[in-house]
Amino acid sequence: MRKGQTPLVCLTAYTTPIARLVDRHCDIVLVGDSVGMVLHGLSSTLGVTLDMMIMHGQAVRRGLVRALMVVDLPFGSYEESPEQAFRNAARLMAETGCAAVKLEGGQTMAETIRFLAARGVPVMAHVGLTPQAVNTLGGYRVQGRGDDAERIRRDAGAVTKAGAFSVVLEKVPEPLAKRITAEIAVPTIGIGASLACDGQILVSDDMLGLFSSFRPKFVKRYAELGDQADAAIAAYAADVRERRFPAAEHLYANETKAGGVT
Ligand code: KIV
């Protein structure tokens, strides 16, 4: 329904408070395995486990009222066989209440996507730069330049044919994103893939300026909350050292007032 319509707005969330904020504005909320790098300080997404995704998925579920919730299948939880993928996708859906799962890979994952979709698991596919393959791709490089475009086109076509309900296109050149978006029947969700896509996704912590260890060109910073937090923590530290905090308004009296005091 949303193919070629008003662009789909998507963001990641890993916690209840951020889920509450993004839910008000987004069509899709992704509990991405980027949680490993953003919240757990890992150097890639490879160390993220299914249990971590379930825990963060449960936290996000509690903050959502309206957005579609998608949870990433982490590295090692789905590549072995369609049966392994189903077992772990079913756990994600049953234990987090998510409506769909996302997995990385194109032609090689088509059979798995077909298996899942036929058994009640809606799948968002992810092609182009697939961060779980960082070691075989030789880093977080742009994918699909020159002759390599055909590979990404075939990937997007294969996952769509297999039954994916949408396809994340990460870090590919604009003309390729445009071509794939025109060719496939389901919405493309771009991250570093231009306005040509049917929707856009970013990591919330990136666009809020809360995560700075890794700053790809495709991230637009809509706020600098990390700088604000740093200033706030510095002010608190100074107040404590100078004995300005706590002040009178933060103290408890001996007597309790009617209605209670927090
Ligand atoms: O893990 C993640 O957050 C993602 C999105 C950035 C697409 O896969």
GROMACS .gro file of C-alpha atoms and ligand atoms in nm:
model
  270
    1MET     CA    1   0.000   0.000   0.000
    2ARG     CA    2   0.275   0.247   0.087
    3LYS     CA    3   0.489   0.176  -0.221
    4GLY     CA    4   0.554   0.505  -0.401
    5GLN     CA    5   0.335   0.699  -0.154
    6THR     CA    6   0.432   0.933   0.129
    7PRO     CA    7   0.777   0.809   0.236
    8LEU     CA    8   0.784   0.562   0.526
    9VAL     CA    9   0.948   0.710   0.835
   10CYS     CA   10   1.162   0.459   1.025
   11LEU     CA   11   1.403   0.486   1.318
   12THR     CA   12   1.574   0.245   1.553
   13ALA     CA   13   1.497   0.212   1.924
   14TYR     CA   14   1.652  -0.011   2.189
   15THR     CA   15   1.488   0.118   2.507
   16THR     CA   16   1.139   0.206   2.632
   17PRO     CA   17   1.193   0.586   2.661
   18ILE     CA   18   1.329   0.618   2.306
   19ALA     CA   19   1.056   0.386   2.177
   20ARG     CA   20   0.794   0.618   2.332
   21LEU     CA   21   0.950   0.919   2.156
   22VAL     CA   22   0.986   0.763   1.812
   23ASP     CA   23   0.647   0.588   1.821
   24ARG     CA   24   0.471   0.924   1.796
   25HIS     CA   25   0.637   1.006   1.465
   26CYS     CA   26   0.739   0.683   1.292
   27ASP     CA   27   0.570   0.421   1.079
   28ILE     CA   28   0.829   0.155   1.160
   29VAL     CA   29   1.050   0.112   1.466
   30LEU     CA   30   1.346  -0.121   1.425
   31VAL     CA   31   1.520  -0.285   1.717
   32GLY     CA   32   1.842  -0.304   1.518
   33ASP     CA   33   2.144  -0.515   1.603
   34SER     CA   34   2.329  -0.180   1.588
   35VAL     CA   35   2.236  -0.190   1.959
   36GLY     CA   36   2.560  -0.384   2.008
   37MET     CA   37   2.774  -0.094   1.889
   38VAL     CA   38   2.556   0.190   2.012
   39LEU     CA   39   2.459   0.073   2.362
   40HIS     CA   40   2.702  -0.209   2.441
   41GLY     CA   41   3.026  -0.060   2.304
   42LEU     CA   42   3.099  -0.350   2.065
   43SER     CA   43   3.323  -0.276   1.766
   44SER     CA   44   3.080  -0.444   1.523
   45THR     CA   45   2.738  -0.611   1.531
   46LEU     CA   46   2.890  -0.960   1.523
   47GLY     CA   47   2.885  -1.010   1.901
   48VAL     CA   48   2.513  -0.937   1.937
   49THR     CA   49   2.312  -1.237   2.063
   50LEU     CA   50   1.951  -1.342   2.029
   51ASP     CA   51   1.905  -1.289   2.404
   52MET     CA   52   2.022  -0.928   2.370
   53MET     CA   53   1.774  -0.870   2.087
   54ILE     CA   54   1.494  -1.024   2.295
   55MET     CA   55   1.573  -0.809   2.598
   56HIS     CA   56   1.584  -0.486   2.396
   57GLY     CA   57   1.280  -0.596   2.194
   58GLN     CA   58   1.078  -0.639   2.512
   59ALA     CA   59   1.183  -0.294   2.635
   60VAL     CA   60   1.085  -0.133   2.303
   61ARG     CA   61   0.751  -0.317   2.290
   62ARG     CA   62   0.654  -0.150   2.621
   63GLY     CA   63   0.702   0.193   2.465
   64LEU     CA   64   0.507   0.140   2.141
   65VAL     CA   65   0.142   0.207   2.074
   66ARG     CA   66   0.111   0.246   1.700
   67ALA     CA   67   0.432   0.189   1.499
   68LEU     CA   68   0.516  -0.142   1.330
   69MET     CA   69   0.787  -0.310   1.533
   70VAL     CA   70   1.064  -0.502   1.356
   71VAL     CA   71   1.348  -0.683   1.536
   72ASP     CA   72   1.681  -0.783   1.379
   73LEU     CA   73   1.790  -1.146   1.371
   74PRO     CA   74   2.152  -1.119   1.489
   75PHE     CA   75   2.458  -1.272   1.323
   76GLY     CA   76   2.464  -1.652   1.357
   77SER     CA   77   2.094  -1.686   1.443
   78TYR     CA   78   1.955  -1.753   1.092
   79GLU     CA   79   2.223  -1.825   0.828
   80GLU     CA   80   2.264  -2.198   0.895
   81SER     CA   81   1.926  -2.314   0.765
   82PRO     CA   82   1.567  -2.198   0.714
   83GLU     CA   83   1.472  -2.413   1.014
   84GLN     CA   84   1.723  -2.234   1.239
   85ALA     CA   85   1.593  -1.900   1.111
   86PHE     CA   86   1.232  -1.999   1.181
   87ARG     CA   87   1.310  -2.122   1.532
   88ASN     CA   88   1.483  -1.795   1.626
   89ALA     CA   89   1.238  -1.567   1.441
   90ALA     CA   90   0.952  -1.741   1.624
   91ARG     CA   91   1.128  -1.677   1.956
   92LEU     CA   92   1.170  -1.309   1.867
   93MET     CA   93   0.804  -1.275   1.775
   94ALA     CA   94   0.670  -1.472   2.072
   95GLU     CA   95   0.895  -1.317   2.336
   96THR     CA   96   0.903  -0.954   2.217
   97GLY     CA   97   0.565  -0.914   2.048
   98CYS     CA   98   0.731  -0.775   1.732
   99ALA     CA   99   0.533  -0.789   1.409
  100ALA     CA  100   0.825  -0.878   1.182
  101VAL     CA  101   1.194  -0.963   1.173
  102LYS     CA  102   1.480  -0.825   0.963
  103LEU     CA  103   1.768  -1.026   0.827
  104GLU     CA  104   2.069  -0.939   0.614
  105GLY     CA  105   2.149  -1.093   0.278
  106GLY     CA  106   2.015  -1.118  -0.076
  107GLN     CA  107   2.011  -1.416  -0.309
  108THR     CA  108   2.168  -1.646  -0.049
  109MET     CA  109   1.886  -1.570   0.196
  110ALA     CA  110   1.598  -1.600  -0.052
  111GLU     CA  111   1.516  -1.959   0.040
  112THR     CA  112   1.511  -1.869   0.411
  113ILE     CA  113   1.286  -1.568   0.351
  114ARG     CA  114   1.045  -1.788   0.152
  115PHE     CA  115   1.042  -2.044   0.434
  116LEU     CA  116   0.972  -1.780   0.701
  117ALA     CA  117   0.709  -1.589   0.504
  118ALA     CA  118   0.521  -1.912   0.429
  119ARG     CA  119   0.509  -1.986   0.803
  120GLY     CA  120   0.372  -1.657   0.933
  121VAL     CA  121   0.693  -1.456   0.979
  122PRO     CA  122   0.692  -1.125   0.790
  123VAL     CA  123   1.048  -1.047   0.679
  124MET     CA  124   1.216  -0.715   0.611
  125ALA     CA  125   1.524  -0.787   0.400
  126HIS     CA  126   1.850  -0.588   0.410
  127VAL     CA  127   2.081  -0.565   0.107
  128GLY     CA  128   2.368  -0.344  -0.011
  129LEU     CA  129   2.601  -0.283   0.282
  130THR     CA  130   2.515  -0.560   0.527
  131PRO     CA  131   2.710  -0.480   0.846
  132GLN     CA  132   2.709  -0.842   0.969
  133ALA     CA  133   2.926  -0.920   0.663
  134VAL     CA  134   3.178  -0.644   0.743
  135ASN     CA  135   3.467  -0.892   0.740
  136THR     CA  136   3.390  -1.034   0.397
  137LEU     CA  137   3.298  -0.696   0.248
  138GLY     CA  138   3.631  -0.550   0.362
  139GLY     CA  139   3.480  -0.277   0.580
  140TYR     CA  140   3.175  -0.053   0.580
  141ARG     CA  141   3.211   0.035   0.211
  142VAL     CA  142   2.962   0.169  -0.042
  143GLN     CA  143   2.814  -0.130  -0.228
  144GLY     CA  144   2.689  -0.162  -0.585
  145ARG     CA  145   2.926   0.076  -0.764
  146GLY     CA  146   2.990   0.007  -1.135
  147ASP     CA  147   2.952  -0.359  -1.234
  148ASP     CA  148   2.866  -0.454  -0.875
  149ALA     CA  149   2.525  -0.289  -0.923
  150GLU     CA  150   2.393  -0.606  -1.089
  151ARG     CA  151   2.467  -0.812  -0.777
  152ILE     CA  152   2.265  -0.576  -0.557
  153ARG     CA  153   1.981  -0.564  -0.811
  154ARG     CA  154   1.967  -0.942  -0.817
  155ASP     CA  155   1.972  -0.947  -0.435
  156ALA     CA  156   1.680  -0.705  -0.410
  157GLY     CA  157   1.485  -0.894  -0.678
  158ALA     CA  158   1.547  -1.232  -0.511
  159VAL     CA  159   1.435  -1.125  -0.162
  160THR     CA  160   1.126  -0.957  -0.303
  161LYS     CA  161   1.033  -1.266  -0.503
  162ALA     CA  162   1.086  -1.475  -0.191
  163GLY     CA  163   0.823  -1.271  -0.004
  164ALA     CA  164   1.003  -0.995   0.189
  165PHE     CA  165   0.754  -0.715   0.269
  166SER     CA  166   1.018  -0.442   0.242
  167VAL     CA  167   1.388  -0.411   0.164
  168VAL     CA  168   1.644  -0.199   0.346
  169LEU     CA  169   1.897  -0.063   0.097
  170GLU     CA  170   2.212   0.045   0.277
  171LYS     CA  171   2.493   0.261   0.138
  172VAL     CA  172   2.435   0.225  -0.234
  173PRO     CA  173   2.463   0.492  -0.507
  174GLU     CA  174   2.149   0.692  -0.589
  175PRO     CA  175   2.100   0.562  -0.947
  176LEU     CA  176   2.104   0.203  -0.820
  177ALA     CA  177   1.858   0.283  -0.540
  178LYS     CA  178   1.632   0.450  -0.797
  179ARG     CA  179   1.647   0.151  -1.030
  180ILE     CA  180   1.578  -0.104  -0.757
  181THR     CA  181   1.294   0.104  -0.614
  182ALA     CA  182   1.134   0.116  -0.959
  183GLU     CA  183   1.189  -0.255  -1.017
  184ILE     CA  184   1.064  -0.418  -0.697
  185ALA     CA  185   0.704  -0.432  -0.582
  186VAL     CA  186   0.767  -0.371  -0.210
  187PRO     CA  187   0.890  -0.053  -0.039
  188THR     CA  188   1.263   0.017  -0.028
  189ILE     CA  189   1.383   0.171   0.298
  190GLY     CA  190   1.701   0.369   0.241
  191ILE     CA  191   1.994   0.431   0.471
  192GLY     CA  192   2.258   0.612   0.270
  193ALA     CA  193   2.059   0.528  -0.042
  194SER     CA  194   1.904   0.863  -0.146
  195LEU     CA  195   1.558   1.014  -0.174
  196ALA     CA  196   1.472   0.760  -0.444
  197CYS     CA  197   1.370   0.507  -0.177
  198ASP     CA  198   1.012   0.458  -0.053
  199GLY     CA  199   1.120   0.533   0.304
  200GLN     CA  200   1.419   0.628   0.516
  201ILE     CA  201   1.574   0.480   0.828
  202LEU     CA  202   1.846   0.608   1.061
  203VAL     CA  203   1.986   0.494   1.393
  204SER     CA  204   1.814   0.722   1.648
  205ASP     CA  205   2.129   0.770   1.853
  206ASP     CA  206   2.312   0.885   1.537
  207MET     CA  207   2.056   1.145   1.434
  208LEU     CA  208   2.020   1.268   1.794
  209GLY     CA  209   2.395   1.313   1.830
  210LEU     CA  210   2.420   1.057   2.110
  211PHE     CA  211   2.657   0.820   1.930
  212SER     CA  212   2.975   0.955   1.778
  213SER     CA  213   3.226   0.667   1.760
  214PHE     CA  214   3.113   0.601   1.406
  215ARG     CA  215   2.977   0.879   1.184
  216PRO     CA  216   2.893   0.780   0.827
  217LYS     CA  217   2.827   1.054   0.570
  218PHE     CA  218   2.462   0.949   0.536
  219VAL     CA  219   2.379   1.050   0.894
  220LYS     CA  220   2.214   1.389   0.933
  221ARG     CA  221   2.244   1.512   1.291
  222TYR     CA  222   1.910   1.661   1.395
  223ALA     CA  223   2.036   1.732   1.748
  224GLU     CA  224   2.357   1.726   1.950
  225LEU     CA  225   2.223   1.558   2.263
  226GLY     CA  226   2.565   1.413   2.344
  227ASP     CA  227   2.708   1.766   2.377
  228GLN     CA  228   2.408   1.872   2.586
  229ALA     CA  229   2.449   1.570   2.814
  230ASP     CA  230   2.820   1.644   2.851
  231ALA     CA  231   2.746   2.005   2.953
  232ALA     CA  232   2.476   1.891   3.198
  233ILE     CA  233   2.708   1.635   3.360
  234ALA     CA  234   2.987   1.893   3.386
  235ALA     CA  235   2.744   2.138   3.555
  236TYR     CA  236   2.632   1.868   3.801
  237ALA     CA  237   2.993   1.777   3.883
  238ALA     CA  238   3.077   2.143   3.946
  239ASP     CA  239   2.765   2.189   4.164
  240VAL     CA  240   2.855   1.886   4.377
  241ARG     CA  241   3.219   1.992   4.418
  242GLU     CA  242   3.120   2.351   4.502
  243ARG     CA  243   2.844   2.232   4.742
  244ARG     CA  244   2.568   2.407   4.538
  245PHE     CA  245   2.373   2.082   4.498
  246PRO     CA  246   2.146   1.973   4.662
  247ALA     CA  247   1.982   2.310   4.727
  248ALA     CA  248   1.692   2.392   4.962
  249GLU     CA  249   1.425   2.282   4.708
  250HIS     CA  250   1.574   1.934   4.692
  251LEU     CA  251   1.557   1.869   5.066
  252TYR     CA  252   1.293   1.677   5.264
  253ALA     CA  253   1.128   1.844   5.565
  254ASN     CA  254   1.065   1.658   5.889
  255GLU     CA  255   0.686   1.692   5.853
  256THR     CA  256   0.490   1.524   5.569
  257LYS     CA  257   0.253   1.756   5.383
  258ALA     CA  258  -0.100   1.640   5.303
  259GLY     CA  259  -0.100   1.475   4.962
  260GLY     CA  260   0.249   1.338   5.010
  261VAL     CA  261   0.583   1.460   4.888
  262THR     CA  262   0.796   1.293   4.623
  263KIV     O1  263   2.091  -0.250   1.298
  263KIV     C1  264   2.038  -0.147   1.250
  263KIV     O2  265   2.017  -0.048   1.320
  263KIV     C2  266   2.004  -0.149   1.108
  263KIV     C3  267   1.955  -0.023   1.045
  263KIV     C4  268   2.046   0.088   1.056
  263KIV     C5  269   1.905  -0.044   0.907
  263KIV     O3  270   2.013  -0.250   1.046
   0.00000   0.00000   0.00000
